[in-house]
Amino acid sequence: MVELEHARDLLENMGLKTAAELLDAQLERSLKAEETYIAFLLELLTVEETERKRRGEEMRIKLSRLPHRKTLGEFDFDFQPSIDKRQIDELATLAFAARAENVIFLGPPGVGKTHLAVGLAMQALKSGLTVYYTNLSQLITDMKKAQELNRLERRWRVYLKPDILIIDEVGYLQLDRKEAQLLFRLVCERYEQGSIILTSNKYFSDWGELMSDSVIATAMLDRLLHHAHVINIRGDTYRLKNRRKSGVILTPPADIPALK
Ligand code: ADP
Ligand code: MG
């Protein structure tokens, strides 16, 4: 049918690729069901829109560089009773991101800080927001490299543009003053502009030492915590869950700083 081919070409040319692909099948289905014209049109446009949304989400997930795709639904809240599930549910509405507020997960290794950060990110990506994931060590390495190549200003956009920036694993790497200043500048520039989700195994009182400068640490925390949701997880590591169950109880090595 010449008309059918023409219609398919027009859809293609206008960028409605999925509708073009599914035109035959949708038409056949619609004829069989004796649908109205408007119902046919609506179905065709809906499949196009659904596919577009899916592709957009997939692209945003890739660009976010998340380490995995774990969701909040996969988080076992019963295992971690120190977390108030209502608080996480409230964060999952993403009102925090609309208000450019920060979320800070504190706690020892293995309690689910990264999982929860990624879970919130997945929720945000689904709703159309943009996210970028990094950990403190990667962030500092990347910024210093850009600085050496005189590309810091351009690189900076990667960290300023996304609606949510995740900075994972703050506390493992001790920063020198110059590095702390880079982080401080980032925190200042995102302040009240875009959310940061940060995870740390250290208490805020340790940040002076972590940043090798208590003045910078205080100024940084002042901005980070001004509009922030702090979730302090005081529980067992999930990584040892099964080993605990089977009766092999391990004590964490002494060099892993536990939160008091
Ligand atoms: P952290 O970042 O605090 O060190 P992770 O979020 O990386 O911990 O968690 C370690 C592993 O255990 C991950 O595979 C994570 O998905 C899983 N995990 C941690 N807590 C839970 C939980 N309460 N329910 C389900 N999985 C969990
Ligand atoms: Mg982690």
PDB file of C-alpha atoms and ligand atoms in Angstrom:
ATOM      1  CA  MET A   1       0.000   0.000   0.000  1.00  0.00           C
ATOM      2  CA  VAL A   2       1.542   3.252  -1.174  1.00  0.00           C
ATOM      3  CA  GLU A   3      -0.244   5.317   1.439  1.00  0.00           C
ATOM      4  CA  LEU A   4       0.958   3.122   4.256  1.00  0.00           C
ATOM      5  CA  GLU A   5       4.540   3.409   3.085  1.00  0.00           C
ATOM      6  CA  HIS A   6       4.165   7.153   2.721  1.00  0.00           C
ATOM      7  CA  ALA A   7       2.805   7.441   6.256  1.00  0.00           C
ATOM      8  CA  ARG A   8       5.682   5.334   7.561  1.00  0.00           C
ATOM      9  CA  ASP A   9       8.217   7.557   5.797  1.00  0.00           C
ATOM     10  CA  LEU A  10       6.613  10.673   7.197  1.00  0.00           C
ATOM     11  CA  LEU A  11       6.765   9.271  10.726  1.00  0.00           C
ATOM     12  CA  GLU A  12      10.425   8.340  10.195  1.00  0.00           C
ATOM     13  CA  ASN A  13      11.283  11.755   8.806  1.00  0.00           C
ATOM     14  CA  MET A  14       9.697  13.459  11.778  1.00  0.00           C
ATOM     15  CA  GLY A  15      11.765  11.356  14.143  1.00  0.00           C
ATOM     16  CA  LEU A  16       8.882   9.157  15.337  1.00  0.00           C
ATOM     17  CA  LYS A  17      10.917   5.999  14.865  1.00  0.00           C
ATOM     18  CA  THR A  18       8.993   3.642  17.114  1.00  0.00           C
ATOM     19  CA  ALA A  19       5.657   4.722  15.666  1.00  0.00           C
ATOM     20  CA  ALA A  20       7.057   4.138  12.166  1.00  0.00           C
ATOM     21  CA  GLU A  21       8.307   0.701  13.140  1.00  0.00           C
ATOM     22  CA  LEU A  22       5.065  -0.364  14.757  1.00  0.00           C
ATOM     23  CA  LEU A  23       2.691   1.273  12.273  1.00  0.00           C
ATOM     24  CA  ASP A  24       1.803  -1.956  10.435  1.00  0.00           C
ATOM     25  CA  ALA A  25       1.219  -3.963  13.563  1.00  0.00           C
ATOM     26  CA  GLN A  26      -0.775  -1.195  15.269  1.00  0.00           C
ATOM     27  CA  LEU A  27      -2.897  -0.707  12.175  1.00  0.00           C
ATOM     28  CA  GLU A  28      -3.675  -4.394  11.904  1.00  0.00           C
ATOM     29  CA  ARG A  29      -4.528  -4.615  15.571  1.00  0.00           C
ATOM     30  CA  SER A  30      -6.711  -1.557  15.360  1.00  0.00           C
ATOM     31  CA  LEU A  31      -8.625  -2.852  12.318  1.00  0.00           C
ATOM     32  CA  LYS A  32      -9.254  -6.168  14.039  1.00  0.00           C
ATOM     33  CA  ALA A  33     -10.503  -4.455  17.166  1.00  0.00           C
ATOM     34  CA  GLU A  34     -12.626  -2.090  15.060  1.00  0.00           C
ATOM     35  CA  GLU A  35     -11.166   0.831  16.941  1.00  0.00           C
ATOM     36  CA  THR A  36     -11.975   4.479  16.319  1.00  0.00           C
ATOM     37  CA  TYR A  37      -9.439   6.614  14.446  1.00  0.00           C
ATOM     38  CA  ILE A  38      -8.673   8.581  17.550  1.00  0.00           C
ATOM     39  CA  ALA A  39      -8.044   5.410  19.614  1.00  0.00           C
ATOM     40  CA  PHE A  40      -5.615   4.195  16.931  1.00  0.00           C
ATOM     41  CA  LEU A  41      -3.790   7.517  16.864  1.00  0.00           C
ATOM     42  CA  LEU A  42      -3.596   7.630  20.633  1.00  0.00           C
ATOM     43  CA  GLU A  43      -2.117   4.100  20.842  1.00  0.00           C
ATOM     44  CA  LEU A  44       0.465   4.836  18.176  1.00  0.00           C
ATOM     45  CA  LEU A  45       1.601   8.041  19.856  1.00  0.00           C
ATOM     46  CA  THR A  46       1.623   6.389  23.272  1.00  0.00           C
ATOM     47  CA  VAL A  47       4.006   3.599  22.196  1.00  0.00           C
ATOM     48  CA  GLU A  48       6.277   6.269  20.718  1.00  0.00           C
ATOM     49  CA  GLU A  49       6.242   8.297  23.918  1.00  0.00           C
ATOM     50  CA  THR A  50       6.801   5.257  26.166  1.00  0.00           C
ATOM     51  CA  GLU A  51       9.783   4.138  24.105  1.00  0.00           C
ATOM     52  CA  ARG A  52      11.235   7.647  24.082  1.00  0.00           C
ATOM     53  CA  LYS A  53      10.978   7.898  27.853  1.00  0.00           C
ATOM     54  CA  ARG A  54      12.647   4.515  28.228  1.00  0.00           C
ATOM     55  CA  ARG A  55      15.512   5.513  25.938  1.00  0.00           C
ATOM     56  CA  GLY A  56      15.927   8.848  27.729  1.00  0.00           C
ATOM     57  CA  GLU A  57      16.069   7.100  31.086  1.00  0.00           C
ATOM     58  CA  GLU A  58      18.567   4.545  29.805  1.00  0.00           C
ATOM     59  CA  MET A  59      20.767   7.338  28.447  1.00  0.00           C
ATOM     60  CA  ARG A  60      20.598   9.286  31.715  1.00  0.00           C
ATOM     61  CA  ILE A  61      21.484   6.118  33.676  1.00  0.00           C
ATOM     62  CA  LYS A  62      24.542   5.568  31.450  1.00  0.00           C
ATOM     63  CA  LEU A  63      25.685   9.182  31.746  1.00  0.00           C
ATOM     64  CA  SER A  64      25.282   9.078  35.533  1.00  0.00           C
ATOM     65  CA  ARG A  65      28.044   6.463  35.827  1.00  0.00           C
ATOM     66  CA  LEU A  66      26.359   4.738  38.755  1.00  0.00           C
ATOM     67  CA  PRO A  67      28.343   1.714  39.986  1.00  0.00           C
ATOM     68  CA  HIS A  68      25.189  -0.455  39.803  1.00  0.00           C
ATOM     69  CA  ARG A  69      21.436  -0.129  39.447  1.00  0.00           C
ATOM     70  CA  LYS A  70      20.164  -1.145  42.863  1.00  0.00           C
ATOM     71  CA  THR A  71      16.813   0.280  43.810  1.00  0.00           C
ATOM     72  CA  LEU A  72      15.225   1.333  47.096  1.00  0.00           C
ATOM     73  CA  GLY A  73      12.800  -1.553  46.604  1.00  0.00           C
ATOM     74  CA  GLU A  74      15.725  -3.970  46.913  1.00  0.00           C
ATOM     75  CA  PHE A  75      16.797  -2.504  50.246  1.00  0.00           C
ATOM     76  CA  ASP A  76      15.888  -4.606  53.272  1.00  0.00           C
ATOM     77  CA  PHE A  77      14.842  -2.044  55.880  1.00  0.00           C
ATOM     78  CA  ASP A  78      14.168  -4.752  58.467  1.00  0.00           C
ATOM     79  CA  PHE A  79      17.865  -5.585  58.474  1.00  0.00           C
ATOM     80  CA  GLN A  80      18.795  -1.987  59.281  1.00  0.00           C
ATOM     81  CA  PRO A  81      16.376  -0.761  61.981  1.00  0.00           C
ATOM     82  CA  SER A  82      18.410   2.388  62.697  1.00  0.00           C
ATOM     83  CA  ILE A  83      17.118   3.769  59.381  1.00  0.00           C
ATOM     84  CA  ASP A  84      13.738   5.468  59.534  1.00  0.00           C
ATOM     85  CA  LYS A  85      12.016   4.109  56.430  1.00  0.00           C
ATOM     86  CA  ARG A  86       9.612   7.050  56.414  1.00  0.00           C
ATOM     87  CA  GLN A  87      12.550   9.404  56.027  1.00  0.00           C
ATOM     88  CA  ILE A  88      13.799   7.443  52.987  1.00  0.00           C
ATOM     89  CA  ASP A  89      10.244   7.343  51.561  1.00  0.00           C
ATOM     90  CA  GLU A  90      10.084  11.110  51.943  1.00  0.00           C
ATOM     91  CA  LEU A  91      13.437  11.495  50.173  1.00  0.00           C
ATOM     92  CA  ALA A  92      12.172   9.202  47.408  1.00  0.00           C
ATOM     93  CA  THR A  93       9.540  11.835  46.551  1.00  0.00           C
ATOM     94  CA  LEU A  94      12.562  13.855  45.353  1.00  0.00           C
ATOM     95  CA  ALA A  95      11.300  17.054  46.969  1.00  0.00           C
ATOM     96  CA  PHE A  96      14.849  17.417  48.320  1.00  0.00           C
ATOM     97  CA  ALA A  97      16.205  17.637  44.766  1.00  0.00           C
ATOM     98  CA  ALA A  98      13.629  20.233  43.739  1.00  0.00           C
ATOM     99  CA  ARG A  99      14.787  22.313  46.719  1.00  0.00           C
ATOM    100  CA  ALA A 100      18.498  21.659  46.032  1.00  0.00           C
ATOM    101  CA  GLU A 101      18.904  20.131  49.490  1.00  0.00           C
ATOM    102  CA  ASN A 102      21.628  17.654  50.358  1.00  0.00           C
ATOM    103  CA  VAL A 103      21.423  14.093  51.661  1.00  0.00           C
ATOM    104  CA  ILE A 104      24.190  12.689  53.812  1.00  0.00           C
ATOM    105  CA  PHE A 105      24.520   9.012  54.699  1.00  0.00           C
ATOM    106  CA  LEU A 106      26.851   8.293  57.594  1.00  0.00           C
ATOM    107  CA  GLY A 107      27.909   4.910  58.913  1.00  0.00           C
ATOM    108  CA  PRO A 108      30.513   2.177  58.939  1.00  0.00           C
ATOM    109  CA  PRO A 109      31.279   0.085  55.832  1.00  0.00           C
ATOM    110  CA  GLY A 110      28.644  -2.298  54.494  1.00  0.00           C
ATOM    111  CA  VAL A 111      25.535  -0.763  56.067  1.00  0.00           C
ATOM    112  CA  GLY A 112      24.021   0.280  52.737  1.00  0.00           C
ATOM    113  CA  LYS A 113      25.128   3.910  52.231  1.00  0.00           C
ATOM    114  CA  THR A 114      26.021   3.460  48.559  1.00  0.00           C
ATOM    115  CA  HIS A 115      22.943   1.289  47.945  1.00  0.00           C
ATOM    116  CA  LEU A 116      20.626   3.980  49.336  1.00  0.00           C
ATOM    117  CA  ALA A 117      22.415   6.750  47.424  1.00  0.00           C
ATOM    118  CA  VAL A 118      22.113   4.765  44.184  1.00  0.00           C
ATOM    119  CA  GLY A 119      18.491   3.873  45.008  1.00  0.00           C
ATOM    120  CA  LEU A 120      17.578   7.554  45.345  1.00  0.00           C
ATOM    121  CA  ALA A 121      19.497   8.264  42.144  1.00  0.00           C
ATOM    122  CA  MET A 122      17.572   5.562  40.240  1.00  0.00           C
ATOM    123  CA  GLN A 123      14.326   7.137  41.447  1.00  0.00           C
ATOM    124  CA  ALA A 124      15.523  10.558  40.289  1.00  0.00           C
ATOM    125  CA  LEU A 125      16.659   9.262  36.889  1.00  0.00           C
ATOM    126  CA  LYS A 126      13.276   7.649  36.370  1.00  0.00           C
ATOM    127  CA  SER A 127      11.539  10.945  37.005  1.00  0.00           C
ATOM    128  CA  GLY A 128      13.685  12.725  34.403  1.00  0.00           C
ATOM    129  CA  LEU A 129      16.352  14.274  36.630  1.00  0.00           C
ATOM    130  CA  THR A 130      20.063  14.010  35.853  1.00  0.00           C
ATOM    131  CA  VAL A 131      22.610  12.449  38.204  1.00  0.00           C
ATOM    132  CA  TYR A 132      26.376  12.091  38.265  1.00  0.00           C
ATOM    133  CA  TYR A 133      28.123   9.572  40.514  1.00  0.00           C
ATOM    134  CA  THR A 134      31.693   9.798  41.705  1.00  0.00           C
ATOM    135  CA  ASN A 135      33.647   8.968  44.835  1.00  0.00           C
ATOM    136  CA  LEU A 136      35.902  11.441  46.586  1.00  0.00           C
ATOM    137  CA  SER A 137      39.095   9.825  45.427  1.00  0.00           C
ATOM    138  CA  GLN A 138      38.007   9.790  41.751  1.00  0.00           C
ATOM    139  CA  LEU A 139      36.702  13.341  42.045  1.00  0.00           C
ATOM    140  CA  ILE A 140      39.965  14.751  43.390  1.00  0.00           C
ATOM    141  CA  THR A 141      42.104  12.794  40.902  1.00  0.00           C
ATOM    142  CA  ASP A 142      39.925  14.001  38.036  1.00  0.00           C
ATOM    143  CA  MET A 143      39.945  17.644  39.119  1.00  0.00           C
ATOM    144  CA  LYS A 144      43.695  17.704  39.642  1.00  0.00           C
ATOM    145  CA  LYS A 145      44.274  16.157  36.237  1.00  0.00           C
ATOM    146  CA  ALA A 146      41.988  18.743  34.629  1.00  0.00           C
ATOM    147  CA  GLN A 147      43.807  21.493  36.503  1.00  0.00           C
ATOM    148  CA  GLU A 148      47.177  20.303  35.192  1.00  0.00           C
ATOM    149  CA  LEU A 149      45.812  20.306  31.648  1.00  0.00           C
ATOM    150  CA  ASN A 150      44.273  23.753  32.147  1.00  0.00           C
ATOM    151  CA  ARG A 151      40.855  22.234  31.644  1.00  0.00           C
ATOM    152  CA  LEU A 152      39.389  22.606  35.097  1.00  0.00           C
ATOM    153  CA  GLU A 153      36.828  25.252  34.148  1.00  0.00           C
ATOM    154  CA  ARG A 154      35.426  23.040  31.398  1.00  0.00           C
ATOM    155  CA  ARG A 155      35.559  19.888  33.505  1.00  0.00           C
ATOM    156  CA  TRP A 156      33.789  21.719  36.301  1.00  0.00           C
ATOM    157  CA  ARG A 157      30.512  21.549  34.348  1.00  0.00           C
ATOM    158  CA  VAL A 158      30.360  17.768  34.758  1.00  0.00           C
ATOM    159  CA  TYR A 159      30.036  18.313  38.500  1.00  0.00           C
ATOM    160  CA  LEU A 160      27.823  21.407  38.441  1.00  0.00           C
ATOM    161  CA  LYS A 161      25.268  20.526  35.784  1.00  0.00           C
ATOM    162  CA  PRO A 162      23.525  17.399  37.103  1.00  0.00           C
ATOM    163  CA  ASP A 163      20.497  17.858  39.333  1.00  0.00           C
ATOM    164  CA  ILE A 164      22.079  15.452  41.827  1.00  0.00           C
ATOM    165  CA  LEU A 165      25.788  14.894  42.377  1.00  0.00           C
ATOM    166  CA  ILE A 166      26.736  11.800  44.396  1.00  0.00           C
ATOM    167  CA  ILE A 167      30.047  12.008  46.220  1.00  0.00           C
ATOM    168  CA  ASP A 168      30.608   8.538  47.654  1.00  0.00           C
ATOM    169  CA  GLU A 169      33.219   7.370  50.150  1.00  0.00           C
ATOM    170  CA  VAL A 170      34.212  10.590  51.846  1.00  0.00           C
ATOM    171  CA  GLY A 171      36.554   9.626  54.654  1.00  0.00           C
ATOM    172  CA  TYR A 172      38.855   7.042  53.135  1.00  0.00           C
ATOM    173  CA  LEU A 173      41.086   9.585  51.460  1.00  0.00           C
ATOM    174  CA  GLN A 174      42.849  12.228  53.504  1.00  0.00           C
ATOM    175  CA  LEU A 175      42.953  15.460  51.473  1.00  0.00           C
ATOM    176  CA  ASP A 176      45.761  17.997  51.532  1.00  0.00           C
ATOM    177  CA  ARG A 177      44.840  21.684  51.693  1.00  0.00           C
ATOM    178  CA  LYS A 178      44.793  22.244  47.949  1.00  0.00           C
ATOM    179  CA  GLU A 179      42.566  19.214  47.437  1.00  0.00           C
ATOM    180  CA  ALA A 180      40.278  20.351  50.240  1.00  0.00           C
ATOM    181  CA  GLN A 181      39.997  23.747  48.539  1.00  0.00           C
ATOM    182  CA  LEU A 182      38.879  22.078  45.302  1.00  0.00           C
ATOM    183  CA  LEU A 183      36.171  20.196  47.179  1.00  0.00           C
ATOM    184  CA  PHE A 184      35.203  23.372  49.040  1.00  0.00           C
ATOM    185  CA  ARG A 185      34.789  25.270  45.783  1.00  0.00           C
ATOM    186  CA  LEU A 186      32.527  22.511  44.450  1.00  0.00           C
ATOM    187  CA  VAL A 187      30.386  22.512  47.583  1.00  0.00           C
ATOM    188  CA  CYS A 188      30.115  26.336  47.400  1.00  0.00           C
ATOM    189  CA  GLU A 189      29.119  26.364  43.776  1.00  0.00           C
ATOM    190  CA  ARG A 190      26.435  23.722  44.216  1.00  0.00           C
ATOM    191  CA  TYR A 191      25.166  25.341  47.420  1.00  0.00           C
ATOM    192  CA  GLU A 192      21.428  26.097  47.008  1.00  0.00           C
ATOM    193  CA  GLN A 193      21.815  25.339  43.278  1.00  0.00           C
ATOM    194  CA  GLY A 194      21.883  21.538  43.099  1.00  0.00           C
ATOM    195  CA  SER A 195      21.720  18.601  45.499  1.00  0.00           C
ATOM    196  CA  ILE A 196      24.679  16.613  46.725  1.00  0.00           C
ATOM    197  CA  ILE A 197      24.233  13.096  48.071  1.00  0.00           C
ATOM    198  CA  LEU A 198      27.301  12.330  50.133  1.00  0.00           C
ATOM    199  CA  THR A 199      28.308   9.202  51.993  1.00  0.00           C
ATOM    200  CA  SER A 200      30.934   8.988  54.702  1.00  0.00           C
ATOM    201  CA  ASN A 201      32.315   6.602  57.272  1.00  0.00           C
ATOM    202  CA  LYS A 202      33.558   9.538  59.367  1.00  0.00           C
ATOM    203  CA  TYR A 203      31.859  11.835  61.819  1.00  0.00           C
ATOM    204  CA  PHE A 204      31.735  15.526  60.978  1.00  0.00           C
ATOM    205  CA  SER A 205      34.036  16.171  63.932  1.00  0.00           C
ATOM    206  CA  ASP A 206      36.761  14.278  62.036  1.00  0.00           C
ATOM    207  CA  TRP A 207      36.492  16.453  58.932  1.00  0.00           C
ATOM    208  CA  GLY A 208      39.084  18.986  60.114  1.00  0.00           C
ATOM    209  CA  GLU A 209      41.681  16.260  60.110  1.00  0.00           C
ATOM    210  CA  LEU A 210      40.330  14.749  56.894  1.00  0.00           C
ATOM    211  CA  MET A 211      40.665  18.083  55.066  1.00  0.00           C
ATOM    212  CA  SER A 212      43.993  18.981  56.721  1.00  0.00           C
ATOM    213  CA  ASP A 213      42.387  22.334  57.541  1.00  0.00           C
ATOM    214  CA  SER A 214      39.748  22.886  60.190  1.00  0.00           C
ATOM    215  CA  VAL A 215      38.723  26.319  58.836  1.00  0.00           C
ATOM    216  CA  ILE A 216      37.921  24.918  55.402  1.00  0.00           C
ATOM    217  CA  ALA A 217      36.223  21.871  56.923  1.00  0.00           C
ATOM    218  CA  THR A 218      33.990  24.085  59.083  1.00  0.00           C
ATOM    219  CA  ALA A 219      33.067  26.366  56.169  1.00  0.00           C
ATOM    220  CA  MET A 220      32.381  23.341  53.975  1.00  0.00           C
ATOM    221  CA  LEU A 221      30.163  21.652  56.571  1.00  0.00           C
ATOM    222  CA  ASP A 222      28.355  24.958  57.147  1.00  0.00           C
ATOM    223  CA  ARG A 223      27.188  24.978  53.525  1.00  0.00           C
ATOM    224  CA  LEU A 224      26.683  21.227  53.191  1.00  0.00           C
ATOM    225  CA  LEU A 225      24.562  20.980  56.318  1.00  0.00           C
ATOM    226  CA  HIS A 226      22.550  24.202  55.958  1.00  0.00           C
ATOM    227  CA  HIS A 227      19.825  22.382  53.981  1.00  0.00           C
ATOM    228  CA  ALA A 228      20.570  18.720  54.557  1.00  0.00           C
ATOM    229  CA  HIS A 229      18.995  15.431  55.524  1.00  0.00           C
ATOM    230  CA  VAL A 230      21.475  13.466  57.593  1.00  0.00           C
ATOM    231  CA  ILE A 231      20.914   9.734  57.937  1.00  0.00           C
ATOM    232  CA  ASN A 232      23.085   8.116  60.528  1.00  0.00           C
ATOM    233  CA  ILE A 233      23.189   4.349  60.098  1.00  0.00           C
ATOM    234  CA  ARG A 234      24.291   2.467  63.164  1.00  0.00           C
ATOM    235  CA  GLY A 235      24.048  -1.165  62.245  1.00  0.00           C
ATOM    236  CA  ASP A 236      25.748  -4.327  61.147  1.00  0.00           C
ATOM    237  CA  THR A 237      27.370  -4.732  57.779  1.00  0.00           C
ATOM    238  CA  TYR A 238      25.075  -6.443  55.297  1.00  0.00           C
ATOM    239  CA  ARG A 239      28.095  -8.050  53.663  1.00  0.00           C
ATOM    240  CA  LEU A 240      28.505 -10.383  56.620  1.00  0.00           C
ATOM    241  CA  LYS A 241      24.805 -11.151  56.922  1.00  0.00           C
ATOM    242  CA  ASN A 242      24.983 -14.676  55.590  1.00  0.00           C
ATOM    243  CA  ARG A 243      28.221 -15.441  57.376  1.00  0.00           C
ATOM    244  CA  ARG A 244      26.648 -14.236  60.627  1.00  0.00           C
ATOM    245  CA  LYS A 245      23.659 -16.457  59.952  1.00  0.00           C
ATOM    246  CA  SER A 246      25.847 -19.494  59.419  1.00  0.00           C
ATOM    247  CA  GLY A 247      27.495 -18.850  62.760  1.00  0.00           C
ATOM    248  CA  VAL A 248      30.818 -17.507  61.493  1.00  0.00           C
ATOM    249  CA  ILE A 249      30.961 -14.178  63.254  1.00  0.00           C
ATOM    250  CA  LEU A 250      33.762 -11.913  62.185  1.00  0.00           C
ATOM    251  CA  THR A 251      34.988  -8.921  64.071  1.00  0.00           C
ATOM    252  CA  PRO A 252      35.885  -6.035  61.751  1.00  0.00           C
ATOM    253  CA  PRO A 253      39.637  -5.521  61.329  1.00  0.00           C
ATOM    254  CA  ALA A 254      41.006  -2.885  63.685  1.00  0.00           C
ATOM    255  CA  ASP A 255      41.975  -0.541  60.854  1.00  0.00           C
ATOM    256  CA  ILE A 256      38.376  -0.006  59.784  1.00  0.00           C
ATOM    257  CA  PRO A 257      37.176   3.044  61.662  1.00  0.00           C
ATOM    258  CA  ALA A 258      33.924   2.265  63.429  1.00  0.00           C
ATOM    259  CA  LEU A 259      31.491   5.014  64.253  1.00  0.00           C
ATOM    260  CA  LYS A 260      30.961   5.496  67.912  1.00  0.00           C
TER     261      LYS A 260
HETATM  262  P1  ADP B   1      28.330   0.926  52.188  1.00  0.00           P
HETATM  263  O1  ADP B   1      28.287   1.861  51.032  1.00  0.00           O
HETATM  264  O2  ADP B   1      27.650   1.468  53.419  1.00  0.00           O
HETATM  265  O3  ADP B   1      29.702   0.420  52.491  1.00  0.00           O
HETATM  266  P2  ADP B   1      26.827  -0.792  50.414  1.00  0.00           P
HETATM  267  O4  ADP B   1      25.650   0.071  50.091  1.00  0.00           O
HETATM  268  O5  ADP B   1      27.866  -0.884  49.360  1.00  0.00           O
HETATM  269  O6  ADP B   1      27.462  -0.349  51.805  1.00  0.00           O
HETATM  270  O7  ADP B   1      26.288  -2.229  50.807  1.00  0.00           O
HETATM  271  C1  ADP B   1      27.112  -3.386  50.723  1.00  0.00           C
HETATM  272  C2  ADP B   1      26.357  -4.492  50.000  1.00  0.00           C
HETATM  273  O8  ADP B   1      25.267  -4.936  50.801  1.00  0.00           O
HETATM  274  C3  ADP B   1      25.742  -4.028  48.701  1.00  0.00           C
HETATM  275  O9  ADP B   1      25.727  -5.103  47.812  1.00  0.00           O
HETATM  276  C4  ADP B   1      24.313  -3.642  49.106  1.00  0.00           C
HETATM  277  O10 ADP B   1      23.404  -3.752  48.029  1.00  0.00           O
HETATM  278  C5  ADP B   1      24.016  -4.641  50.194  1.00  0.00           C
HETATM  279  N1  ADP B   1      23.162  -4.108  51.256  1.00  0.00           N
HETATM  280  C6  ADP B   1      23.553  -3.349  52.298  1.00  0.00           C
HETATM  281  N2  ADP B   1      22.521  -3.121  53.137  1.00  0.00           N
HETATM  282  C7  ADP B   1      21.463  -3.734  52.604  1.00  0.00           C
HETATM  283  C8  ADP B   1      20.096  -3.887  53.002  1.00  0.00           C
HETATM  284  N3  ADP B   1      19.650  -3.359  54.158  1.00  0.00           N
HETATM  285  N4  ADP B   1      19.268  -4.577  52.185  1.00  0.00           N
HETATM  286  C9  ADP B   1      19.727  -5.140  51.053  1.00  0.00           C
HETATM  287  N5  ADP B   1      21.007  -5.055  50.626  1.00  0.00           N
HETATM  288  C10 ADP B   1      21.871  -4.365  51.391  1.00  0.00           C
HETATM  289 MG    MG B   2      29.855   2.465  49.819  1.00  0.00          MG
END
